[in-house]
């Protein structure tokens, strides 16, 4: 998803921006929410349902060993983005 935002006036530091998608978008969204059903395919997991399963493991993100016996659902993925900042203690090992 790419979105260009063009300001029609100067924006002050810390000023909150508000984006109004309009009535047509809101109507379409409400219709989607009312009619959406999770996929019935085998192995599908709703992300919110995983919160309770995290209590069984050492942390919210399963370790490599935990994933061997209880892998993450195929429709979910975890990712970590770390900016390339200078590390005072040298490179991570």
PDB file of N, CA and C in Angstrom:
ATOM      1  N   UNK A   1       0.854  -1.169   0.000  1.00  0.00           N
ATOM      2  CA  UNK A   1       0.000   0.000   0.000  1.00  0.00           C
ATOM      3  C   UNK A   1       0.895   1.225   0.000  1.00  0.00           C
ATOM      4  N   UNK A   2       0.643   2.122  -0.918  1.00  0.00           N
ATOM      5  CA  UNK A   2       1.387   3.372  -0.983  1.00  0.00           C
ATOM      6  C   UNK A   2       0.383   4.503  -0.898  1.00  0.00           C
ATOM      7  N   UNK A   3       0.690   5.472  -0.089  1.00  0.00           N
ATOM      8  CA  UNK A   3      -0.217   6.584   0.113  1.00  0.00           C
ATOM      9  C   UNK A   3       0.593   7.864   0.148  1.00  0.00           C
ATOM     10  N   UNK A   4       0.273   8.795  -0.729  1.00  0.00           N
ATOM     11  CA  UNK A   4       0.897  10.116  -0.694  1.00  0.00           C
ATOM     12  C   UNK A   4      -0.027  11.060   0.049  1.00  0.00           C
ATOM     13  N   UNK A   5       0.505  11.761   1.009  1.00  0.00           N
ATOM     14  CA  UNK A   5      -0.267  12.751   1.747  1.00  0.00           C
ATOM     15  C   UNK A   5       0.293  14.117   1.391  1.00  0.00           C
ATOM     16  N   UNK A   6      -0.569  15.001   0.930  1.00  0.00           N
ATOM     17  CA  UNK A   6      -0.159  16.344   0.526  1.00  0.00           C
ATOM     18  C   UNK A   6      -0.848  17.329   1.457  1.00  0.00           C
ATOM     19  N   UNK A   7      -0.066  18.138   2.132  1.00  0.00           N
ATOM     20  CA  UNK A   7      -0.618  19.132   3.050  1.00  0.00           C
ATOM     21  C   UNK A   7      -1.009  20.393   2.290  1.00  0.00           C
ATOM     22  N   UNK A   8      -2.159  20.929   2.607  1.00  0.00           N
ATOM     23  CA  UNK A   8      -2.621  22.168   1.992  1.00  0.00           C
ATOM     24  C   UNK A   8      -2.181  23.386   2.792  1.00  0.00           C
ATOM     25  N   UNK A   9      -1.563  23.133   3.952  1.00  0.00           N
ATOM     26  CA  UNK A   9      -1.037  24.201   4.807  1.00  0.00           C
ATOM     27  C   UNK A   9       0.119  23.640   5.615  1.00  0.00           C
ATOM     28  N   UNK A  10       0.878  24.501   6.246  1.00  0.00           N
ATOM     29  CA  UNK A  10       1.967  24.043   7.107  1.00  0.00           C
ATOM     30  C   UNK A  10       1.394  23.271   8.291  1.00  0.00           C
ATOM     31  N   UNK A  11       2.091  22.222   8.682  1.00  0.00           N
ATOM     32  CA  UNK A  11       1.670  21.400   9.816  1.00  0.00           C
ATOM     33  C   UNK A  11       2.668  21.617  10.941  1.00  0.00           C
ATOM     34  N   UNK A  12       2.142  21.969  12.102  1.00  0.00           N
ATOM     35  CA  UNK A  12       3.004  22.230  13.259  1.00  0.00           C
ATOM     36  C   UNK A  12       3.490  20.911  13.860  1.00  0.00           C
ATOM     37  N   UNK A  13       4.688  20.923  14.417  1.00  0.00           N
ATOM     38  CA  UNK A  13       5.235  19.747  15.098  1.00  0.00           C
ATOM     39  C   UNK A  13       4.281  19.317  16.201  1.00  0.00           C
ATOM     40  N   UNK A  14       3.960  18.025  16.245  1.00  0.00           N
ATOM     41  CA  UNK A  14       3.066  17.488  17.269  1.00  0.00           C
ATOM     42  C   UNK A  14       1.591  17.634  16.945  1.00  0.00           C
ATOM     43  N   UNK A  15       1.257  18.284  15.846  1.00  0.00           N
ATOM     44  CA  UNK A  15      -0.142  18.470  15.474  1.00  0.00           C
ATOM     45  C   UNK A  15      -0.723  17.141  14.991  1.00  0.00           C
ATOM     46  N   UNK A  16      -1.918  16.821  15.448  1.00  0.00           N
ATOM     47  CA  UNK A  16      -2.564  15.575  15.051  1.00  0.00           C
ATOM     48  C   UNK A  16      -3.200  15.741  13.676  1.00  0.00           C
ATOM     49  N   UNK A  17      -3.010  14.724  12.842  1.00  0.00           N
ATOM     50  CA  UNK A  17      -3.611  14.730  11.514  1.00  0.00           C
ATOM     51  C   UNK A  17      -4.836  13.832  11.518  1.00  0.00           C
ATOM     52  N   UNK A  18      -5.839  14.213  10.781  1.00  0.00           N
ATOM     53  CA  UNK A  18      -7.078  13.457  10.699  1.00  0.00           C
ATOM     54  C   UNK A  18      -7.343  13.138   9.241  1.00  0.00           C
ATOM     55  N   UNK A  19      -7.616  11.886   8.951  1.00  0.00           N
ATOM     56  CA  UNK A  19      -7.886  11.449   7.590  1.00  0.00           C
ATOM     57  C   UNK A  19      -9.316  10.926   7.539  1.00  0.00           C
ATOM     58  N   UNK A  20     -10.154  11.572   6.761  1.00  0.00           N
ATOM     59  CA  UNK A  20     -11.544  11.174   6.608  1.00  0.00           C
ATOM     60  C   UNK A  20     -11.688  10.444   5.283  1.00  0.00           C
ATOM     61  N   UNK A  21     -11.998   9.162   5.332  1.00  0.00           N
ATOM     62  CA  UNK A  21     -12.135   8.370   4.116  1.00  0.00           C
ATOM     63  C   UNK A  21     -13.455   8.637   3.396  1.00  0.00           C
ATOM     64  N   UNK A  22     -14.394   9.244   4.079  1.00  0.00           N
ATOM     65  CA  UNK A  22     -15.671   9.569   3.463  1.00  0.00           C
ATOM     66  C   UNK A  22     -16.754   8.555   3.779  1.00  0.00           C
ATOM     67  N   UNK A  23     -17.991   8.928   3.509  1.00  0.00           N
ATOM     68  CA  UNK A  23     -19.162   8.111   3.844  1.00  0.00           C
ATOM     69  C   UNK A  23     -19.192   6.805   3.050  1.00  0.00           C
ATOM     70  N   UNK A  24     -18.795   6.838   1.781  1.00  0.00           N
ATOM     71  CA  UNK A  24     -18.836   5.628   0.959  1.00  0.00           C
ATOM     72  C   UNK A  24     -17.884   4.568   1.509  1.00  0.00           C
ATOM     73  N   UNK A  25     -16.696   4.998   1.941  1.00  0.00           N
ATOM     74  CA  UNK A  25     -15.737   4.045   2.511  1.00  0.00           C
ATOM     75  C   UNK A  25     -16.283   3.469   3.804  1.00  0.00           C
ATOM     76  N   UNK A  26     -16.830   4.328   4.663  1.00  0.00           N
ATOM     77  CA  UNK A  26     -17.353   3.858   5.946  1.00  0.00           C
ATOM     78  C   UNK A  26     -18.502   2.871   5.739  1.00  0.00           C
ATOM     79  N   UNK A  27     -19.370   3.136   4.790  1.00  0.00           N
ATOM     80  CA  UNK A  27     -20.486   2.232   4.492  1.00  0.00           C
ATOM     81  C   UNK A  27     -19.954   0.873   3.994  1.00  0.00           C
ATOM     82  N   UNK A  28     -18.973   0.907   3.101  1.00  0.00           N
ATOM     83  CA  UNK A  28     -18.383  -0.333   2.585  1.00  0.00           C
ATOM     84  C   UNK A  28     -17.702  -1.110   3.710  1.00  0.00           C
ATOM     85  N   UNK A  29     -17.006  -0.397   4.605  1.00  0.00           N
ATOM     86  CA  UNK A  29     -16.329  -1.065   5.714  1.00  0.00           C
ATOM     87  C   UNK A  29     -17.338  -1.733   6.638  1.00  0.00           C
ATOM     88  N   UNK A  30     -18.402  -1.030   6.991  1.00  0.00           N
ATOM     89  CA  UNK A  30     -19.421  -1.595   7.875  1.00  0.00           C
ATOM     90  C   UNK A  30     -20.072  -2.827   7.252  1.00  0.00           C
ATOM     91  N   UNK A  31     -20.315  -2.791   5.943  1.00  0.00           N
ATOM     92  CA  UNK A  31     -20.881  -3.947   5.238  1.00  0.00           C
ATOM     93  C   UNK A  31     -19.907  -5.128   5.302  1.00  0.00           C
ATOM     94  N   UNK A  32     -18.633  -4.843   5.100  1.00  0.00           N
ATOM     95  CA  UNK A  32     -17.607  -5.897   5.180  1.00  0.00           C
ATOM     96  C   UNK A  32     -17.572  -6.516   6.578  1.00  0.00           C
ATOM     97  N   UNK A  33     -17.576  -5.697   7.607  1.00  0.00           N
ATOM     98  CA  UNK A  33     -17.509  -6.195   8.985  1.00  0.00           C
ATOM     99  C   UNK A  33     -18.709  -7.093   9.287  1.00  0.00           C
ATOM    100  N   UNK A  34     -19.884  -6.704   8.822  1.00  0.00           N
ATOM    101  CA  UNK A  34     -21.093  -7.492   9.076  1.00  0.00           C
ATOM    102  C   UNK A  34     -21.072  -8.839   8.361  1.00  0.00           C
ATOM    103  N   UNK A  35     -20.491  -8.893   7.175  1.00  0.00           N
ATOM    104  CA  UNK A  35     -20.570 -10.110   6.374  1.00  0.00           C
ATOM    105  C   UNK A  35     -19.307 -10.980   6.410  1.00  0.00           C
ATOM    106  N   UNK A  36     -18.205 -10.464   6.979  1.00  0.00           N
ATOM    107  CA  UNK A  36     -16.939 -11.208   6.950  1.00  0.00           C
ATOM    108  C   UNK A  36     -17.002 -12.432   7.844  1.00  0.00           C
ATOM    109  N   UNK A  37     -16.516 -13.525   7.324  1.00  0.00           N
ATOM    110  CA  UNK A  37     -16.355 -14.769   8.080  1.00  0.00           C
ATOM    111  C   UNK A  37     -14.929 -15.252   7.856  1.00  0.00           C
ATOM    112  N   UNK A  38     -14.280 -15.787   8.889  1.00  0.00           N
ATOM    113  CA  UNK A  38     -12.916 -16.286   8.694  1.00  0.00           C
ATOM    114  C   UNK A  38     -12.901 -17.445   7.705  1.00  0.00           C
ATOM    115  N   UNK A  39     -11.826 -17.610   6.986  1.00  0.00           N
ATOM    116  CA  UNK A  39     -11.731 -18.743   6.061  1.00  0.00           C
ATOM    117  C   UNK A  39     -11.911 -20.068   6.804  1.00  0.00           C
ATOM    118  N   UNK A  40     -12.471 -21.046   6.119  1.00  0.00           N
ATOM    119  CA  UNK A  40     -12.734 -22.342   6.726  1.00  0.00           C
ATOM    120  C   UNK A  40     -11.629 -23.330   6.407  1.00  0.00           C
ATOM    121  N   UNK A  41     -10.580 -22.867   5.763  1.00  0.00           N
ATOM    122  CA  UNK A  41      -9.509 -23.779   5.365  1.00  0.00           C
ATOM    123  C   UNK A  41      -8.790 -24.351   6.575  1.00  0.00           C
ATOM    124  N   UNK A  42      -8.318 -25.574   6.417  1.00  0.00           N
ATOM    125  CA  UNK A  42      -7.612 -26.262   7.497  1.00  0.00           C
ATOM    126  C   UNK A  42      -6.326 -25.510   7.845  1.00  0.00           C
ATOM    127  N   UNK A  43      -6.085 -25.336   9.126  1.00  0.00           N
ATOM    128  CA  UNK A  43      -4.860 -24.694   9.571  1.00  0.00           C
ATOM    129  C   UNK A  43      -4.959 -23.184   9.703  1.00  0.00           C
ATOM    130  N   UNK A  44      -6.109 -22.596   9.331  1.00  0.00           N
ATOM    131  CA  UNK A  44      -6.247 -21.145   9.459  1.00  0.00           C
ATOM    132  C   UNK A  44      -6.407 -20.786  10.921  1.00  0.00           C
ATOM    133  N   UNK A  45      -5.710 -19.757  11.361  1.00  0.00           N
ATOM    134  CA  UNK A  45      -5.842 -19.274  12.733  1.00  0.00           C
ATOM    135  C   UNK A  45      -6.089 -17.780  12.716  1.00  0.00           C
ATOM    136  N   UNK A  46      -7.084 -17.365  13.453  1.00  0.00           N
ATOM    137  CA  UNK A  46      -7.348 -15.942  13.612  1.00  0.00           C
ATOM    138  C   UNK A  46      -6.300 -15.394  14.583  1.00  0.00           C
ATOM    139  N   UNK A  47      -5.601 -14.319  14.212  1.00  0.00           N
ATOM    140  CA  UNK A  47      -4.511 -13.816  15.063  1.00  0.00           C
ATOM    141  C   UNK A  47      -4.922 -13.556  16.511  1.00  0.00           C
ATOM    142  N   UNK A  48      -6.121 -13.041  16.731  1.00  0.00           N
ATOM    143  CA  UNK A  48      -6.562 -12.745  18.094  1.00  0.00           C
ATOM    144  C   UNK A  48      -6.696 -13.984  18.965  1.00  0.00           C
ATOM    145  N   UNK A  49      -6.991 -15.131  18.339  1.00  0.00           N
ATOM    146  CA  UNK A  49      -7.131 -16.368  19.110  1.00  0.00           C
ATOM    147  C   UNK A  49      -5.797 -16.869  19.655  1.00  0.00           C
ATOM    148  N   UNK A  50      -4.696 -16.414  19.085  1.00  0.00           N
ATOM    149  CA  UNK A  50      -3.393 -16.896  19.530  1.00  0.00           C
ATOM    150  C   UNK A  50      -2.978 -16.320  20.875  1.00  0.00           C
ATOM    151  N   UNK A  51      -3.584 -15.210  21.283  1.00  0.00           N
ATOM    152  CA  UNK A  51      -3.188 -14.596  22.550  1.00  0.00           C
ATOM    153  C   UNK A  51      -3.273 -15.577  23.705  1.00  0.00           C
ATOM    154  N   UNK A  52      -4.335 -16.389  23.755  1.00  0.00           N
ATOM    155  CA  UNK A  52      -4.467 -17.344  24.858  1.00  0.00           C
ATOM    156  C   UNK A  52      -3.441 -18.468  24.753  1.00  0.00           C
ATOM    157  N   UNK A  53      -3.058 -18.832  23.524  1.00  0.00           N
ATOM    158  CA  UNK A  53      -2.080 -19.920  23.388  1.00  0.00           C
ATOM    159  C   UNK A  53      -0.681 -19.482  23.797  1.00  0.00           C
ATOM    160  N   UNK A  54      -0.414 -18.178  23.806  1.00  0.00           N
ATOM    161  CA  UNK A  54       0.917 -17.703  24.195  1.00  0.00           C
ATOM    162  C   UNK A  54       1.222 -18.024  25.651  1.00  0.00           C
ATOM    163  N   UNK A  55       0.204 -18.176  26.461  1.00  0.00           N
ATOM    164  CA  UNK A  55       0.414 -18.470  27.879  1.00  0.00           C
ATOM    165  C   UNK A  55       1.095 -19.823  28.085  1.00  0.00           C
ATOM    166  N   UNK A  56       0.988 -20.711  27.093  1.00  0.00           N
ATOM    167  CA  UNK A  56       1.572 -22.050  27.205  1.00  0.00           C
ATOM    168  C   UNK A  56       3.077 -22.040  26.950  1.00  0.00           C
ATOM    169  N   UNK A  57       3.568 -20.971  26.356  1.00  0.00           N
ATOM    170  CA  UNK A  57       4.958 -20.941  25.918  1.00  0.00           C
ATOM    171  C   UNK A  57       5.750 -19.913  26.712  1.00  0.00           C
ATOM    172  N   UNK A  58       7.046 -19.926  26.527  1.00  0.00           N
ATOM    173  CA  UNK A  58       7.925 -19.069  27.308  1.00  0.00           C
ATOM    174  C   UNK A  58       7.753 -17.594  26.976  1.00  0.00           C
ATOM    175  N   UNK A  59       7.251 -17.305  25.786  1.00  0.00           N
ATOM    176  CA  UNK A  59       7.100 -15.918  25.366  1.00  0.00           C
ATOM    177  C   UNK A  59       6.089 -15.853  24.231  1.00  0.00           C
ATOM    178  N   UNK A  60       5.697 -14.636  23.860  1.00  0.00           N
ATOM    179  CA  UNK A  60       4.707 -14.457  22.798  1.00  0.00           C
ATOM    180  C   UNK A  60       5.206 -15.015  21.469  1.00  0.00           C
ATOM    181  N   UNK A  61       6.489 -14.888  21.206  1.00  0.00           N
ATOM    182  CA  UNK A  61       7.067 -15.450  19.995  1.00  0.00           C
ATOM    183  C   UNK A  61       7.708 -16.775  20.368  1.00  0.00           C
ATOM    184  N   UNK A  62       7.241 -17.815  19.749  1.00  0.00           N
ATOM    185  CA  UNK A  62       7.753 -19.147  20.086  1.00  0.00           C
ATOM    186  C   UNK A  62       9.228 -19.289  19.711  1.00  0.00           C
ATOM    187  N   UNK A  63       9.942 -19.988  20.547  1.00  0.00           N
ATOM    188  CA  UNK A  63      11.349 -20.257  20.263  1.00  0.00           C
ATOM    189  C   UNK A  63      11.429 -21.276  19.130  1.00  0.00           C
ATOM    190  N   UNK A  64      12.611 -21.456  18.589  1.00  0.00           N
ATOM    191  CA  UNK A  64      12.810 -22.447  17.525  1.00  0.00           C
ATOM    192  C   UNK A  64      12.429 -23.839  18.030  1.00  0.00           C
ATOM    193  N   UNK A  65      12.820 -24.163  19.253  1.00  0.00           N
ATOM    194  CA  UNK A  65      12.485 -25.476  19.819  1.00  0.00           C
ATOM    195  C   UNK A  65      10.977 -25.634  19.973  1.00  0.00           C
ATOM    196  N   UNK A  66      10.291 -24.598  20.460  1.00  0.00           N
ATOM    197  CA  UNK A  66       8.828 -24.672  20.620  1.00  0.00           C
ATOM    198  C   UNK A  66       8.131 -24.829  19.271  1.00  0.00           C
ATOM    199  N   UNK A  67       8.674 -24.189  18.226  1.00  0.00           N
ATOM    200  CA  UNK A  67       8.050 -24.280  16.910  1.00  0.00           C
ATOM    201  C   UNK A  67       8.205 -25.666  16.294  1.00  0.00           C
ATOM    202  N   UNK A  68       9.196 -26.450  16.738  1.00  0.00           N
ATOM    203  CA  UNK A  68       9.361 -27.812  16.214  1.00  0.00           C
ATOM    204  C   UNK A  68       8.157 -28.678  16.588  1.00  0.00           C
ATOM    205  N   UNK A  69       7.672 -28.530  17.816  1.00  0.00           N
ATOM    206  CA  UNK A  69       6.529 -29.335  18.255  1.00  0.00           C
ATOM    207  C   UNK A  69       5.197 -28.620  18.060  1.00  0.00           C
ATOM    208  N   UNK A  70       5.215 -27.304  17.969  1.00  0.00           N
ATOM    209  CA  UNK A  70       3.980 -26.519  17.816  1.00  0.00           C
ATOM    210  C   UNK A  70       4.267 -25.333  16.890  1.00  0.00           C
ATOM    211  N   UNK A  71       4.321 -25.575  15.570  1.00  0.00           N
ATOM    212  CA  UNK A  71       4.667 -24.504  14.631  1.00  0.00           C
ATOM    213  C   UNK A  71       3.603 -23.417  14.560  1.00  0.00           C
ATOM    214  N   UNK A  72       4.023 -22.259  14.129  1.00  0.00           N
ATOM    215  CA  UNK A  72       3.077 -21.168  13.922  1.00  0.00           C
ATOM    216  C   UNK A  72       2.113 -21.548  12.809  1.00  0.00           C
ATOM    217  N   UNK A  73       0.865 -21.067  12.860  1.00  0.00           N
ATOM    218  CA  UNK A  73      -0.091 -21.348  11.783  1.00  0.00           C
ATOM    219  C   UNK A  73       0.445 -20.840  10.444  1.00  0.00           C
ATOM    220  N   UNK A  74       0.081 -21.546   9.371  1.00  0.00           N
ATOM    221  CA  UNK A  74       0.625 -21.213   8.053  1.00  0.00           C
ATOM    222  C   UNK A  74       0.161 -19.855   7.534  1.00  0.00           C
ATOM    223  N   UNK A  75      -0.967 -19.337   8.039  1.00  0.00           N
ATOM    224  CA  UNK A  75      -1.452 -18.049   7.551  1.00  0.00           C
ATOM    225  C   UNK A  75      -0.892 -16.861   8.340  1.00  0.00           C
ATOM    226  N   UNK A  76      -0.071 -17.129   9.328  1.00  0.00           N
ATOM    227  CA  UNK A  76       0.498 -16.052  10.135  1.00  0.00           C
ATOM    228  C   UNK A  76       2.019 -16.064  10.040  1.00  0.00           C
ATOM    229  N   UNK A  77       2.575 -14.892  10.103  1.00  0.00           N
ATOM    230  CA  UNK A  77       4.031 -14.781  10.066  1.00  0.00           C
ATOM    231  C   UNK A  77       4.466 -13.707  11.054  1.00  0.00           C
ATOM    232  N   UNK A  78       5.626 -13.879  11.597  1.00  0.00           N
ATOM    233  CA  UNK A  78       6.194 -12.839  12.448  1.00  0.00           C
ATOM    234  C   UNK A  78       7.407 -12.265  11.722  1.00  0.00           C
ATOM    235  N   UNK A  79       7.620 -11.004  11.943  1.00  0.00           N
ATOM    236  CA  UNK A  79       8.759 -10.339  11.310  1.00  0.00           C
ATOM    237  C   UNK A  79       9.292  -9.289  12.272  1.00  0.00           C
ATOM    238  N   UNK A  80      10.543  -9.004  12.130  1.00  0.00           N
ATOM    239  CA  UNK A  80      11.171  -7.997  12.973  1.00  0.00           C
ATOM    240  C   UNK A  80      11.966  -7.063  12.080  1.00  0.00           C
ATOM    241  N   UNK A  81      11.728  -5.788  12.213  1.00  0.00           N
ATOM    242  CA  UNK A  81      12.470  -4.794  11.444  1.00  0.00           C
ATOM    243  C   UNK A  81      13.325  -4.013  12.430  1.00  0.00           C
ATOM    244  N   UNK A  82      14.585  -3.983  12.176  1.00  0.00           N
ATOM    245  CA  UNK A  82      15.518  -3.240  13.015  1.00  0.00           C
ATOM    246  C   UNK A  82      16.254  -2.249  12.135  1.00  0.00           C
ATOM    247  N   UNK A  83      16.120  -0.970  12.428  1.00  0.00           N
ATOM    248  CA  UNK A  83      16.851  -0.001  11.602  1.00  0.00           C
ATOM    249  C   UNK A  83      18.363  -0.208  11.759  1.00  0.00           C
ATOM    250  N   UNK A  84      19.095   0.173  10.779  1.00  0.00           N
ATOM    251  CA  UNK A  84      20.533  -0.034  10.798  1.00  0.00           C
ATOM    252  C   UNK A  84      21.212   1.098  11.577  1.00  0.00           C
ATOM    253  N   UNK A  85      20.996   1.103  12.871  1.00  0.00           N
ATOM    254  CA  UNK A  85      21.612   2.134  13.688  1.00  0.00           C
ATOM    255  C   UNK A  85      23.000   1.680  14.145  1.00  0.00           C
ATOM    256  N   UNK A  86      23.833   2.655  14.480  1.00  0.00           N
ATOM    257  CA  UNK A  86      25.178   2.346  14.951  1.00  0.00           C
ATOM    258  C   UNK A  86      25.080   1.787  16.366  1.00  0.00           C
ATOM    259  N   UNK A  87      25.726   0.675  16.587  1.00  0.00           N
ATOM    260  CA  UNK A  87      25.699   0.039  17.897  1.00  0.00           C
ATOM    261  C   UNK A  87      26.976   0.412  18.658  1.00  0.00           C
ATOM    262  N   UNK A  88      26.772   0.984  19.828  1.00  0.00           N
ATOM    263  CA  UNK A  88      27.917   1.415  20.637  1.00  0.00           C
ATOM    264  C   UNK A  88      28.796   0.250  21.055  1.00  0.00           C
ATOM    265  N   UNK A  89      28.177  -0.916  21.270  1.00  0.00           N
ATOM    266  CA  UNK A  89      28.943  -2.059  21.757  1.00  0.00           C
ATOM    267  C   UNK A  89      29.518  -2.899  20.611  1.00  0.00           C
ATOM    268  N   UNK A  90      29.410  -2.421  19.398  1.00  0.00           N
ATOM    269  CA  UNK A  90      29.913  -3.189  18.274  1.00  0.00           C
ATOM    270  C   UNK A  90      28.816  -4.033  17.676  1.00  0.00           C
ATOM    271  N   UNK A  91      29.161  -4.845  16.716  1.00  0.00           N
ATOM    272  CA  UNK A  91      28.140  -5.654  16.029  1.00  0.00           C
ATOM    273  C   UNK A  91      27.525  -6.689  16.966  1.00  0.00           C
ATOM    274  N   UNK A  92      26.237  -6.977  16.717  1.00  0.00           N
ATOM    275  CA  UNK A  92      25.556  -8.017  17.519  1.00  0.00           C
ATOM    276  C   UNK A  92      26.113  -9.379  17.141  1.00  0.00           C
ATOM    277  N   UNK A  93      26.161 -10.262  18.098  1.00  0.00           N
ATOM    278  CA  UNK A  93      26.651 -11.619  17.845  1.00  0.00           C
ATOM    279  C   UNK A  93      25.572 -12.606  18.119  1.00  0.00           C
TER     280      UNK A  93
END
